[in-house]
């Protein structure tokens, strides 16, 4: 690189086509070229010094003394660019080793055959694969691990991506290295993203809350009071801490009073967020109960059948989602959407077969129907165990349903539960429209109100029963697809919801869909409200 630049400079200052006149012109041009050559050599020497200093800092990591490693980590944190960051991240993640013979520091990656692929930590050169016995790990302790987090976060404050800078600022709030205040101030001055600016101010206030004048500490407490991060609460509680003699560590009463007010406000907001979170989890549980109980409410209300195999319809829907995902390995984002209609049709068809072969001959005999469907549930569970095995099967959630939305610090709503709430409302609305505005819904309501009169009017009540049972089973299949995003798919999946579904139907009123709707939501919320006091089992 040095030689190519020098050649370009010499080419730029090459002799003119006409020879220079006089010794002064020649000396002037030679002096000009010499000046640039001197600057170039000085720059290259500086680069060589920087490279040698970087190599020295990396090589010092092989020391057994953790104090020396801390000094080396601090030195590496002063180097800009990705090389030092790569070394520090490898050290934090436990991937930094050195070769026993020669103590060459390397970044390792375990290959498929059990060997270790090496990359030179200083130059980035690939060094091939060796056995682990030839290497020794660069060990770290808790103090060094905390220093690494802070130094890496400080270096990430000037990354190109706003998300990386935001993560770095948040990490500095948890563990900031000595001297990070100046770095944070420089990053805050150059930052334009609002979210990163807010995080930087918070991290800077965390460093200022215990040092400096009283005005500076009060301003830092005021900044921290608007955050719900757990680290902020610890910092504010530290302002009110006492020593062994019982005296406050913070001498200023104004700072202690401000910290007390900030803690009270944070506790109030936390209590409000816990209430909102409990309601959210209660609504999500109620949505699951709704989608599992609404099909049971239809069959129970129209046909008077106590179907103990309804939970297995949920289980079959969940396994349908698993099968569809295995059949579409290249399209994981679409597999869940494809599984919804497939589960509705497949599980609905299974329900119609059950109604035609088992339940039809037991109408008017509720005890025999209960026993028969209970035995049928055991048969379906064993059939699934035979086909898919007794172990749970994971259904991978697509990217658009994964993750969470953070409305405020400490309040996180997961996307999968939000989607299940919306999905259950859509299924319930579609069912209401079907029953109210379709000819099938009119016939179903007629059979529910007066079976004999509906039959005398020409309605084929046997087909209405079959289609009703298929509709209820198909909706349960949709519920199984939704449940596959909350839990693993297993043969006993439906057993956890069958009793709750019957409770919802009885609580809301047999055959009353709106009663089922409000009953499921009420029972879901009440369950989550009582769970912290009574426990989940009771």
Short mmCIF file of C-alpha atoms in Angstrom, two decimals:
data_model
loop_
_atom_site.label_atom_id
_atom_site.label_comp_id
_atom_site.label_asym_id
_atom_site.label_seq_id
_atom_site.Cartn_x
_atom_site.Cartn_y
_atom_site.Cartn_z
CA UNK A 1 0.00 0.00 0.00
CA UNK A 2 2.86 2.42 0.88
CA UNK A 3 4.70 1.67 -2.34
CA UNK A 4 1.66 2.24 -4.53
CA UNK A 5 0.96 5.64 -2.92
CA UNK A 6 4.60 6.65 -3.34
CA UNK A 7 4.53 5.68 -7.01
CA UNK A 8 1.41 7.81 -7.52
CA UNK A 9 3.04 10.81 -5.85
CA UNK A 10 6.18 10.48 -7.97
CA UNK A 11 4.01 10.14 -11.07
CA UNK A 12 2.11 13.29 -10.08
CA UNK A 13 5.35 15.25 -9.67
CA UNK A 14 7.05 13.80 -12.74
CA UNK A 15 9.21 16.18 -14.86
CA UNK A 16 7.38 18.45 -17.25
CA UNK A 17 7.79 17.82 -20.99
CA UNK A 18 10.17 20.73 -21.12
CA UNK A 19 13.18 20.41 -18.77
CA UNK A 20 13.23 22.83 -15.81
CA UNK A 21 15.28 25.94 -16.24
CA UNK A 22 17.81 26.68 -13.59
CA UNK A 23 19.01 25.05 -10.40
CA UNK A 24 16.42 26.84 -8.25
CA UNK A 25 13.52 25.27 -10.11
CA UNK A 26 15.06 21.82 -9.80
CA UNK A 27 15.76 22.24 -6.09
CA UNK A 28 12.26 23.61 -5.48
CA UNK A 29 10.67 20.59 -7.13
CA UNK A 30 12.98 18.15 -5.35
CA UNK A 31 12.20 19.80 -2.01
CA UNK A 32 8.48 19.56 -2.69
CA UNK A 33 8.77 15.86 -3.49
CA UNK A 34 10.91 15.32 -0.41
CA UNK A 35 8.34 17.03 1.79
CA UNK A 36 5.57 14.70 0.55
CA UNK A 37 7.82 11.67 0.91
CA UNK A 38 8.57 12.64 4.50
CA UNK A 39 4.87 13.03 5.28
CA UNK A 40 4.16 9.66 3.66
CA UNK A 41 6.91 7.91 5.62
CA UNK A 42 5.74 9.49 8.87
CA UNK A 43 2.16 8.37 8.21
CA UNK A 44 3.27 4.85 7.37
CA UNK A 45 5.41 4.80 10.49
CA UNK A 46 2.41 5.86 12.56
CA UNK A 47 0.36 3.06 11.01
CA UNK A 48 3.14 0.61 11.79
CA UNK A 49 3.25 1.84 15.39
CA UNK A 50 -0.54 1.47 15.70
CA UNK A 51 -0.40 -2.05 14.25
CA UNK A 52 2.43 -3.05 16.57
CA UNK A 53 0.58 -1.60 19.57
CA UNK A 54 -2.56 -3.49 18.59
CA UNK A 55 -0.57 -6.70 18.19
CA UNK A 56 1.07 -6.12 21.58
CA UNK A 57 -2.31 -5.60 23.26
CA UNK A 58 -3.71 -8.79 21.72
CA UNK A 59 -0.63 -10.81 22.64
CA UNK A 60 -0.88 -9.61 26.25
CA UNK A 61 -4.19 -11.42 26.57
CA UNK A 62 -2.29 -14.68 26.94
CA UNK A 63 -1.15 -13.62 30.40
CA UNK A 64 -2.46 -15.66 33.33
CA UNK A 65 -2.87 -12.52 35.46
CA UNK A 66 -6.36 -11.09 35.13
CA UNK A 67 -5.10 -7.61 36.03
CA UNK A 68 -2.87 -7.59 32.95
CA UNK A 69 -5.78 -8.80 30.82
CA UNK A 70 -7.89 -5.92 32.11
CA UNK A 71 -5.18 -3.48 31.03
CA UNK A 72 -5.04 -5.12 27.58
CA UNK A 73 -8.82 -4.96 27.20
CA UNK A 74 -8.76 -1.26 28.06
CA UNK A 75 -6.02 -0.71 25.46
CA UNK A 76 -8.00 -2.60 22.80
CA UNK A 77 -11.04 -0.46 23.53
CA UNK A 78 -9.09 2.58 22.31
CA UNK A 79 -8.57 1.14 18.81
CA UNK A 80 -11.21 2.15 16.22
CA UNK A 81 -12.41 -0.24 13.57
CA UNK A 82 -13.69 -3.79 13.55
CA UNK A 83 -10.45 -5.65 14.37
CA UNK A 84 -10.36 -4.87 18.07
CA UNK A 85 -14.12 -5.32 18.36
CA UNK A 86 -13.83 -8.77 16.80
CA UNK A 87 -11.18 -9.81 19.33
CA UNK A 88 -13.13 -8.48 22.31
CA UNK A 89 -16.37 -10.15 21.24
CA UNK A 90 -14.56 -13.46 20.72
CA UNK A 91 -13.07 -13.13 24.19
CA UNK A 92 -16.47 -12.38 25.72
CA UNK A 93 -18.11 -15.32 23.93
CA UNK A 94 -15.34 -17.76 24.93
CA UNK A 95 -13.98 -18.18 21.39
CA UNK A 96 -10.56 -16.59 21.95
CA UNK A 97 -7.68 -19.08 22.35
CA UNK A 98 -3.94 -19.14 21.83
CA UNK A 99 -1.74 -21.85 20.39
CA UNK A 100 0.32 -23.44 23.15
CA UNK A 101 3.42 -23.50 20.99
CA UNK A 102 4.30 -19.90 20.19
CA UNK A 103 1.29 -18.35 22.01
CA UNK A 104 -0.30 -17.11 18.81
CA UNK A 105 -3.73 -15.65 19.68
CA UNK A 106 -6.52 -17.03 17.50
CA UNK A 107 -10.30 -16.89 17.16
CA UNK A 108 -11.73 -20.41 16.95
CA UNK A 109 -14.86 -21.91 15.46
CA UNK A 110 -15.73 -25.55 16.00
CA UNK A 111 -16.21 -27.40 12.71
CA UNK A 112 -18.46 -30.36 11.94
CA UNK A 113 -15.72 -32.95 12.55
CA UNK A 114 -14.92 -31.76 16.06
CA UNK A 115 -11.79 -29.80 15.15
CA UNK A 116 -11.23 -26.09 15.63
CA UNK A 117 -10.94 -23.73 12.66
CA UNK A 118 -8.47 -20.97 13.52
CA UNK A 119 -8.32 -17.33 12.47
CA UNK A 120 -5.42 -15.14 13.48
CA UNK A 121 -6.75 -12.58 15.96
CA UNK A 122 -4.31 -9.88 14.81
CA UNK A 123 -4.32 -10.21 11.01
CA UNK A 124 -7.58 -12.08 10.40
CA UNK A 125 -5.74 -14.71 8.38
CA UNK A 126 -7.28 -18.21 8.21
CA UNK A 127 -4.89 -20.74 9.75
CA UNK A 128 -6.62 -24.03 9.06
CA UNK A 129 -8.00 -26.57 11.54
CA UNK A 130 -6.30 -28.11 14.58
CA UNK A 131 -7.26 -30.32 17.51
CA UNK A 132 -8.29 -28.74 20.78
CA UNK A 133 -5.32 -30.18 22.68
CA UNK A 134 -3.00 -27.78 20.83
CA UNK A 135 -4.94 -24.75 22.10
CA UNK A 136 -5.51 -23.02 25.41
CA UNK A 137 -8.46 -20.77 26.12
CA UNK A 138 -8.03 -17.13 27.09
CA UNK A 139 -9.81 -17.27 30.44
CA UNK A 140 -11.92 -14.49 31.94
CA UNK A 141 -13.51 -13.89 35.34
CA UNK A 142 -16.60 -11.92 36.38
CA UNK A 143 -14.75 -8.60 36.64
CA UNK A 144 -13.22 -9.08 33.20
CA UNK A 145 -16.57 -10.15 31.77
CA UNK A 146 -18.19 -6.96 33.04
CA UNK A 147 -15.34 -4.87 31.65
CA UNK A 148 -15.71 -6.57 28.27
CA UNK A 149 -19.43 -5.76 28.16
CA UNK A 150 -18.75 -2.13 28.92
CA UNK A 151 -15.85 -1.72 26.48
CA UNK A 152 -17.74 -3.46 23.67
CA UNK A 153 -20.75 -1.25 24.35
CA UNK A 154 -18.59 1.89 24.27
CA UNK A 155 -17.13 0.88 20.92
CA UNK A 156 -20.64 0.18 19.59
CA UNK A 157 -21.81 3.74 20.29
CA UNK A 158 -20.37 4.86 16.95
CA UNK A 159 -21.67 2.01 14.79
CA UNK A 160 -23.43 2.80 11.53
CA UNK A 161 -26.70 1.02 12.36
CA UNK A 162 -29.00 2.82 14.86
CA UNK A 163 -30.06 -0.53 16.32
CA UNK A 164 -26.43 -1.35 17.18
CA UNK A 165 -25.95 2.07 18.80
CA UNK A 166 -29.17 1.63 20.77
CA UNK A 167 -28.07 -1.76 22.05
CA UNK A 168 -24.66 -0.35 23.01
CA UNK A 169 -26.25 2.53 24.93
CA UNK A 170 -28.53 0.15 26.82
CA UNK A 171 -25.61 -2.12 27.67
CA UNK A 172 -23.70 0.82 29.11
CA UNK A 173 -26.60 1.46 31.46
CA UNK A 174 -26.05 -2.02 32.89
CA UNK A 175 -22.28 -1.92 33.13
CA UNK A 176 -20.28 1.15 32.12
CA UNK A 177 -16.44 1.00 32.19
CA UNK A 178 -14.35 3.72 33.84
CA UNK A 179 -14.05 6.78 31.65
CA UNK A 180 -17.22 6.05 29.70
CA UNK A 181 -18.76 9.41 30.58
CA UNK A 182 -16.63 11.29 28.05
CA UNK A 183 -17.40 8.68 25.38
CA UNK A 184 -21.13 8.93 26.10
CA UNK A 185 -21.00 12.71 25.91
CA UNK A 186 -19.30 12.61 22.51
CA UNK A 187 -21.78 10.02 21.22
CA UNK A 188 -24.73 12.07 22.51
CA UNK A 189 -23.46 15.18 20.79
CA UNK A 190 -23.23 13.38 17.44
CA UNK A 191 -26.42 11.28 17.77
CA UNK A 192 -29.58 12.10 15.75
CA UNK A 193 -31.82 9.07 16.35
CA UNK A 194 -34.41 9.93 19.09
CA UNK A 195 -34.45 6.46 20.66
CA UNK A 196 -30.65 6.33 20.84
CA UNK A 197 -30.53 9.87 22.26
CA UNK A 198 -32.91 8.85 25.03
CA UNK A 199 -30.85 5.76 25.87
CA UNK A 200 -27.60 7.76 25.84
CA UNK A 201 -29.02 10.38 28.21
CA UNK A 202 -30.15 7.62 30.54
CA UNK A 203 -26.74 5.93 30.55
CA UNK A 204 -25.00 9.28 31.05
CA UNK A 205 -27.29 10.11 33.98
CA UNK A 206 -26.51 6.71 35.52
CA UNK A 207 -22.83 7.70 35.64
CA UNK A 208 -23.56 11.18 37.00
CA UNK A 209 -25.99 10.25 39.77
CA UNK A 210 -23.22 9.45 42.26
CA UNK A 211 -20.61 12.08 41.45
CA UNK A 212 -20.22 15.79 40.88
CA UNK A 213 -22.10 18.73 42.36
CA UNK A 214 -25.61 18.63 43.80
CA UNK A 215 -27.17 20.25 40.72
CA UNK A 216 -25.60 17.61 38.51
CA UNK A 217 -26.82 14.78 40.73
CA UNK A 218 -30.36 16.19 40.93
CA UNK A 219 -30.50 16.51 37.14
CA UNK A 220 -29.32 12.91 36.79
CA UNK A 221 -32.01 11.70 39.22
CA UNK A 222 -34.64 13.63 37.27
CA UNK A 223 -33.52 11.95 34.05
CA UNK A 224 -33.52 8.50 35.64
CA UNK A 225 -36.99 8.96 37.12
CA UNK A 226 -38.56 8.63 33.69
CA UNK A 227 -37.19 5.12 33.07
CA UNK A 228 -38.60 1.75 34.12
CA UNK A 229 -35.37 -0.21 33.60
CA UNK A 230 -34.43 -2.43 36.57
CA UNK A 231 -30.92 -0.94 36.62
CA UNK A 232 -32.38 2.52 37.18
CA UNK A 233 -34.28 1.38 40.25
CA UNK A 234 -31.08 -0.12 41.67
CA UNK A 235 -29.21 3.14 41.08
CA UNK A 236 -31.90 5.23 42.77
CA UNK A 237 -32.06 2.82 45.69
CA UNK A 238 -28.29 3.24 46.01
CA UNK A 239 -28.81 6.95 46.66
CA UNK A 240 -30.75 5.98 49.80
CA UNK A 241 -28.22 3.36 50.92
CA UNK A 242 -26.53 3.55 54.33
CA UNK A 243 -23.12 2.52 55.56
CA UNK A 244 -22.33 0.20 58.48
CA UNK A 245 -22.86 2.99 61.00
CA UNK A 246 -26.32 3.82 59.66
CA UNK A 247 -25.34 7.08 57.95
CA UNK A 248 -26.53 7.84 54.43
CA UNK A 249 -23.92 7.44 51.70
CA UNK A 250 -25.53 10.38 49.89
CA UNK A 251 -24.88 13.46 52.07
CA UNK A 252 -27.35 15.83 50.36
CA UNK A 253 -30.92 15.62 51.68
CA UNK A 254 -32.24 17.12 48.42
CA UNK A 255 -30.80 14.23 46.42
CA UNK A 256 -32.25 11.65 48.82
CA UNK A 257 -35.67 13.29 48.67
CA UNK A 258 -35.59 13.40 44.86
CA UNK A 259 -34.56 9.74 44.72
CA UNK A 260 -37.42 8.80 47.09
CA UNK A 261 -39.98 10.62 44.92
CA UNK A 262 -38.57 8.98 41.79
CA UNK A 263 -38.76 5.51 43.36
CA UNK A 264 -42.38 6.04 44.43
CA UNK A 265 -43.30 7.08 40.88
CA UNK A 266 -41.49 4.10 39.39
CA UNK A 267 -43.24 1.71 41.81
CA UNK A 268 -46.64 3.13 40.89
CA UNK A 269 -45.98 2.72 37.19
CA UNK A 270 -44.68 -0.80 37.76
CA UNK A 271 -47.87 -1.69 39.61
CA UNK A 272 -49.96 -0.30 36.75
CA UNK A 273 -47.90 -2.22 34.21
CA UNK A 274 -48.34 -5.43 36.21
CA UNK A 275 -52.11 -4.92 36.09
CA UNK A 276 -52.01 -4.33 32.34
CA UNK A 277 -49.78 -7.39 31.87
CA UNK A 278 -52.14 -9.55 33.95
CA UNK A 279 -55.11 -8.38 31.89
CA UNK A 280 -53.20 -9.09 28.68
CA UNK A 281 -52.31 -12.63 29.74
CA UNK A 282 -55.88 -13.13 30.96
CA UNK A 283 -57.29 -12.01 27.63
CA UNK A 284 -54.88 -14.27 25.75
CA UNK A 285 -55.92 -17.23 27.93
CA UNK A 286 -59.56 -16.27 27.45
CA UNK A 287 -59.02 -16.16 23.69
CA UNK A 288 -57.64 -19.70 23.75
CA UNK A 289 -60.62 -20.81 25.85
CA UNK A 290 -62.98 -19.06 23.45
CA UNK A 291 -61.65 -20.72 20.35
CA UNK A 292 -61.60 -24.12 22.07
CA UNK A 293 -65.06 -23.77 23.67
CA UNK A 294 -67.06 -22.14 20.88
CA UNK A 295 -67.09 -25.33 18.81
CA UNK A 296 -68.15 -27.30 21.88
CA UNK A 297 -70.91 -24.78 22.54
CA UNK A 298 -72.31 -25.36 19.04
CA UNK A 299 -72.39 -29.16 19.28
CA UNK A 300 -73.59 -29.12 22.87
CA UNK A 301 -76.31 -26.57 22.16
CA UNK A 302 -77.62 -28.01 18.87
CA UNK A 303 -77.12 -31.72 19.40
CA UNK A 304 -77.07 -32.07 23.20
CA UNK A 305 -73.90 -34.19 22.89
CA UNK A 306 -71.26 -34.18 25.64
CA UNK A 307 -68.19 -34.66 23.45
CA UNK A 308 -65.24 -35.65 25.63
CA UNK A 309 -63.09 -36.01 22.50
CA UNK A 310 -63.31 -32.28 21.74
CA UNK A 311 -59.85 -31.72 23.25
CA UNK A 312 -58.43 -34.22 20.76
CA UNK A 313 -59.80 -32.05 17.95
CA UNK A 314 -57.53 -29.31 19.28
CA UNK A 315 -54.67 -31.79 19.34
CA UNK A 316 -55.31 -32.87 15.74
CA UNK A 317 -55.30 -29.23 14.62
CA UNK A 318 -51.93 -28.67 16.28
CA UNK A 319 -50.49 -31.77 14.61
CA UNK A 320 -51.86 -30.54 11.29
CA UNK A 321 -49.79 -27.38 11.74
CA UNK A 322 -46.75 -29.56 12.43
CA UNK A 323 -47.34 -31.72 9.32
CA UNK A 324 -47.86 -28.71 7.07
CA UNK A 325 -44.67 -27.11 8.34
CA UNK A 326 -42.72 -30.31 7.67
CA UNK A 327 -44.20 -30.45 4.17
CA UNK A 328 -43.15 -26.83 3.44
CA UNK A 329 -39.56 -26.56 4.70
CA UNK A 330 -38.71 -23.86 2.16
CA UNK A 331 -41.65 -21.63 3.08
CA UNK A 332 -41.69 -21.37 6.88
CA UNK A 333 -43.35 -17.95 6.79
CA UNK A 334 -46.36 -19.30 4.86
CA UNK A 335 -46.77 -22.67 6.55
CA UNK A 336 -48.88 -21.30 9.40
CA UNK A 337 -51.27 -19.54 7.02
CA UNK A 338 -51.61 -22.70 4.93
CA UNK A 339 -52.19 -24.80 8.06
CA UNK A 340 -55.31 -22.84 9.04
CA UNK A 341 -57.63 -23.92 6.19
CA UNK A 342 -56.04 -27.38 6.07
CA UNK A 343 -56.69 -27.90 9.78
CA UNK A 344 -60.28 -26.65 9.51
CA UNK A 345 -61.10 -29.02 6.64
CA UNK A 346 -59.15 -32.03 7.95
CA UNK A 347 -60.35 -31.88 11.57
CA UNK A 348 -63.87 -31.00 10.44
CA UNK A 349 -63.89 -34.10 8.24
CA UNK A 350 -62.72 -36.21 11.20
CA UNK A 351 -65.55 -34.75 13.26
CA UNK A 352 -68.14 -35.64 10.62
CA UNK A 353 -66.82 -39.20 10.47
CA UNK A 354 -67.08 -39.47 14.27
CA UNK A 355 -70.65 -38.16 14.18
CA UNK A 356 -71.66 -40.56 11.42
CA UNK A 357 -70.08 -43.66 12.93
CA UNK A 358 -70.26 -43.26 16.71
CA UNK A 359 -72.46 -40.43 17.94
CA UNK A 360 -75.42 -40.90 15.60
CA UNK A 361 -76.43 -44.22 17.14
CA UNK A 362 -76.25 -42.74 20.67
CA UNK A 363 -78.56 -39.71 20.39
CA UNK A 364 -80.76 -39.33 23.44
CA UNK A 365 -78.36 -41.39 25.60
CA UNK A 366 -76.03 -38.81 27.17
CA UNK A 367 -74.21 -41.17 29.53
CA UNK A 368 -73.33 -43.61 26.76
CA UNK A 369 -72.28 -40.70 24.53
CA UNK A 370 -69.98 -39.36 27.25
CA UNK A 371 -68.35 -42.76 27.75
CA UNK A 372 -68.03 -43.42 24.03
CA UNK A 373 -66.40 -40.06 23.27
CA UNK A 374 -64.06 -40.50 26.26
CA UNK A 375 -62.93 -43.83 24.85
CA UNK A 376 -62.62 -42.21 21.42
CA UNK A 377 -60.31 -39.56 22.91
CA UNK A 378 -58.03 -42.33 24.22
CA UNK A 379 -58.02 -44.00 20.80
CA UNK A 380 -57.08 -40.74 19.07
CA UNK A 381 -54.27 -40.06 21.55
CA UNK A 382 -52.83 -43.53 21.04
CA UNK A 383 -53.14 -43.21 17.26
CA UNK A 384 -51.12 -39.99 17.37
CA UNK A 385 -48.50 -41.64 19.56
CA UNK A 386 -48.23 -44.47 17.05
CA UNK A 387 -47.82 -42.16 14.07
CA UNK A 388 -45.77 -39.28 15.51
CA UNK A 389 -44.26 -40.83 18.63
CA UNK A 390 -44.87 -39.99 22.29
CA UNK A 391 -42.51 -36.99 22.38
CA UNK A 392 -43.63 -33.42 21.85
CA UNK A 393 -43.14 -31.96 18.40
CA UNK A 394 -42.04 -28.32 18.03
CA UNK A 395 -43.82 -26.01 15.60
CA UNK A 396 -41.48 -23.15 14.71
CA UNK A 397 -43.15 -19.76 14.80
CA UNK A 398 -42.66 -17.63 11.66
CA UNK A 399 -40.75 -14.40 11.98
CA UNK A 400 -43.85 -12.21 11.68
CA UNK A 401 -45.39 -13.78 14.79
CA UNK A 402 -42.18 -13.91 16.87
CA UNK A 403 -40.84 -11.23 19.14
CA UNK A 404 -42.64 -8.66 21.22
CA UNK A 405 -43.62 -5.01 21.30
CA UNK A 406 -42.27 -2.93 24.17
CA UNK A 407 -44.77 -0.21 24.98
CA UNK A 408 -42.84 1.06 27.98
CA UNK A 409 -39.87 -0.12 29.96
CA UNK A 410 -41.00 -3.24 31.80
CA UNK A 411 -44.22 -3.74 29.77
CA UNK A 412 -43.68 -6.25 26.97
CA UNK A 413 -46.52 -7.75 24.90
CA UNK A 414 -45.60 -10.79 22.84
CA UNK A 415 -46.71 -10.91 19.23
CA UNK A 416 -47.93 -14.52 19.37
CA UNK A 417 -50.47 -13.74 22.10
CA UNK A 418 -51.57 -10.56 20.33
CA UNK A 419 -52.17 -12.50 17.13
CA UNK A 420 -54.11 -15.21 18.99
CA UNK A 421 -56.39 -12.59 20.55
CA UNK A 422 -57.08 -11.06 17.13
CA UNK A 423 -57.47 -14.50 15.53
CA UNK A 424 -60.03 -15.68 18.09
CA UNK A 425 -62.06 -12.50 17.60
CA UNK A 426 -62.03 -13.01 13.83
CA UNK A 427 -63.14 -16.65 14.17
CA UNK A 428 -65.94 -15.68 16.54
CA UNK A 429 -67.11 -12.85 14.25
CA UNK A 430 -67.07 -15.18 11.22
CA UNK A 431 -69.12 -17.77 13.16
CA UNK A 432 -71.70 -15.17 14.20
CA UNK A 433 -72.06 -13.99 10.59
CA UNK A 434 -72.37 -17.60 9.39
CA UNK A 435 -75.15 -18.43 11.85
CA UNK A 436 -77.07 -15.22 11.25
CA UNK A 437 -76.84 -14.64 7.50
CA UNK A 438 -76.46 -18.07 5.87
CA UNK A 439 -79.08 -20.69 5.09
CA UNK A 440 -77.09 -23.28 7.02
CA UNK A 441 -77.09 -20.98 10.06
CA UNK A 442 -80.84 -20.53 9.76
CA UNK A 443 -81.38 -24.31 9.61
CA UNK A 444 -79.05 -24.82 12.58
CA UNK A 445 -80.96 -22.30 14.66
CA UNK A 446 -84.22 -23.91 13.67
CA UNK A 447 -83.04 -27.35 14.74
CA UNK A 448 -81.75 -25.89 18.02
CA UNK A 449 -85.10 -24.27 18.86
CA UNK A 450 -87.46 -27.08 17.75
CA UNK A 451 -86.04 -30.20 16.12
CA UNK A 452 -89.45 -31.79 15.38
CA UNK A 453 -90.87 -28.67 13.76
CA UNK A 454 -87.68 -28.16 11.70
CA UNK A 455 -87.91 -31.75 10.47
CA UNK A 456 -91.57 -31.30 9.51
CA UNK A 457 -90.59 -28.20 7.50
CA UNK A 458 -88.28 -30.32 5.33
CA UNK A 459 -84.95 -29.62 7.03
CA UNK A 460 -82.72 -32.69 7.04
CA UNK A 461 -81.86 -32.66 10.70
CA UNK A 462 -79.42 -35.54 10.36
CA UNK A 463 -77.29 -33.59 7.90
CA UNK A 464 -77.55 -30.47 10.05
CA UNK A 465 -76.23 -32.51 12.98
CA UNK A 466 -73.36 -33.87 10.93
CA UNK A 467 -72.38 -30.49 9.51
CA UNK A 468 -72.72 -28.87 12.93
CA UNK A 469 -70.41 -31.43 14.50
CA UNK A 470 -67.96 -30.95 11.62
CA UNK A 471 -68.11 -27.16 12.05
CA UNK A 472 -67.43 -27.39 15.78
CA UNK A 473 -64.54 -29.80 15.20
CA UNK A 474 -63.08 -27.61 12.44
CA UNK A 475 -63.10 -24.57 14.73
CA UNK A 476 -61.33 -26.67 17.35
CA UNK A 477 -58.76 -27.52 14.69
CA UNK A 478 -58.17 -23.80 14.15
CA UNK A 479 -57.68 -23.48 17.89
CA UNK A 480 -55.08 -26.24 17.77
CA UNK A 481 -53.10 -24.32 15.13
CA UNK A 482 -53.18 -21.28 17.41
CA UNK A 483 -52.10 -23.34 20.41
CA UNK A 484 -49.12 -24.67 18.47
CA UNK A 485 -47.65 -21.15 18.70
CA UNK A 486 -47.87 -21.13 22.51
CA UNK A 487 -46.79 -24.63 23.48
CA UNK A 488 -45.26 -27.81 22.13
CA UNK A 489 -47.49 -30.18 20.21
CA UNK A 490 -48.05 -33.48 22.02
CA UNK A 491 -50.62 -36.29 22.34
CA UNK A 492 -51.96 -34.86 25.62
CA UNK A 493 -52.35 -31.31 24.34
CA UNK A 494 -56.17 -31.34 24.39
CA UNK A 495 -56.50 -32.74 27.90
CA UNK A 496 -55.55 -29.42 29.44
CA UNK A 497 -58.43 -27.59 27.77
CA UNK A 498 -61.42 -29.95 27.69
CA UNK A 499 -62.53 -29.32 31.30
CA UNK A 500 -62.02 -25.56 30.94
CA UNK A 501 -64.04 -25.59 27.73
CA UNK A 502 -66.97 -27.30 29.45
CA UNK A 503 -66.72 -24.77 32.29
CA UNK A 504 -66.92 -21.92 29.78
CA UNK A 505 -69.96 -23.44 28.02
CA UNK A 506 -71.84 -24.03 31.25
CA UNK A 507 -70.87 -20.64 32.70
CA UNK A 508 -71.91 -18.77 29.55
CA UNK A 509 -75.09 -20.77 28.94
CA UNK A 510 -75.57 -23.88 26.82
CA UNK A 511 -75.89 -22.96 23.16
CA UNK A 512 -75.37 -19.24 23.85
CA UNK A 513 -72.42 -18.04 21.74
CA UNK A 514 -72.28 -14.59 23.27
CA UNK A 515 -72.37 -16.19 26.70
CA UNK A 516 -69.45 -18.37 25.62
CA UNK A 517 -67.60 -15.26 24.43
CA UNK A 518 -67.93 -13.33 27.68
CA UNK A 519 -67.59 -16.44 29.82
CA UNK A 520 -64.25 -17.38 28.27
CA UNK A 521 -62.81 -13.87 28.66
CA UNK A 522 -64.06 -13.54 32.23
CA UNK A 523 -62.72 -16.93 33.29
CA UNK A 524 -59.39 -16.25 31.57
CA UNK A 525 -58.89 -12.88 33.31
CA UNK A 526 -60.10 -14.14 36.70
CA UNK A 527 -57.76 -17.11 36.43
CA UNK A 528 -54.72 -14.88 35.82
CA UNK A 529 -55.77 -12.43 38.57
CA UNK A 530 -56.13 -15.21 41.16
CA UNK A 531 -53.08 -17.18 40.05
CA UNK A 532 -50.50 -15.11 41.99
CA UNK A 533 -52.48 -15.60 45.22
CA UNK A 534 -53.77 -19.17 44.91
CA UNK A 535 -51.16 -20.71 42.63
CA UNK A 536 -51.57 -22.15 39.14
CA UNK A 537 -52.56 -25.66 40.29
CA UNK A 538 -55.60 -24.68 42.34
#
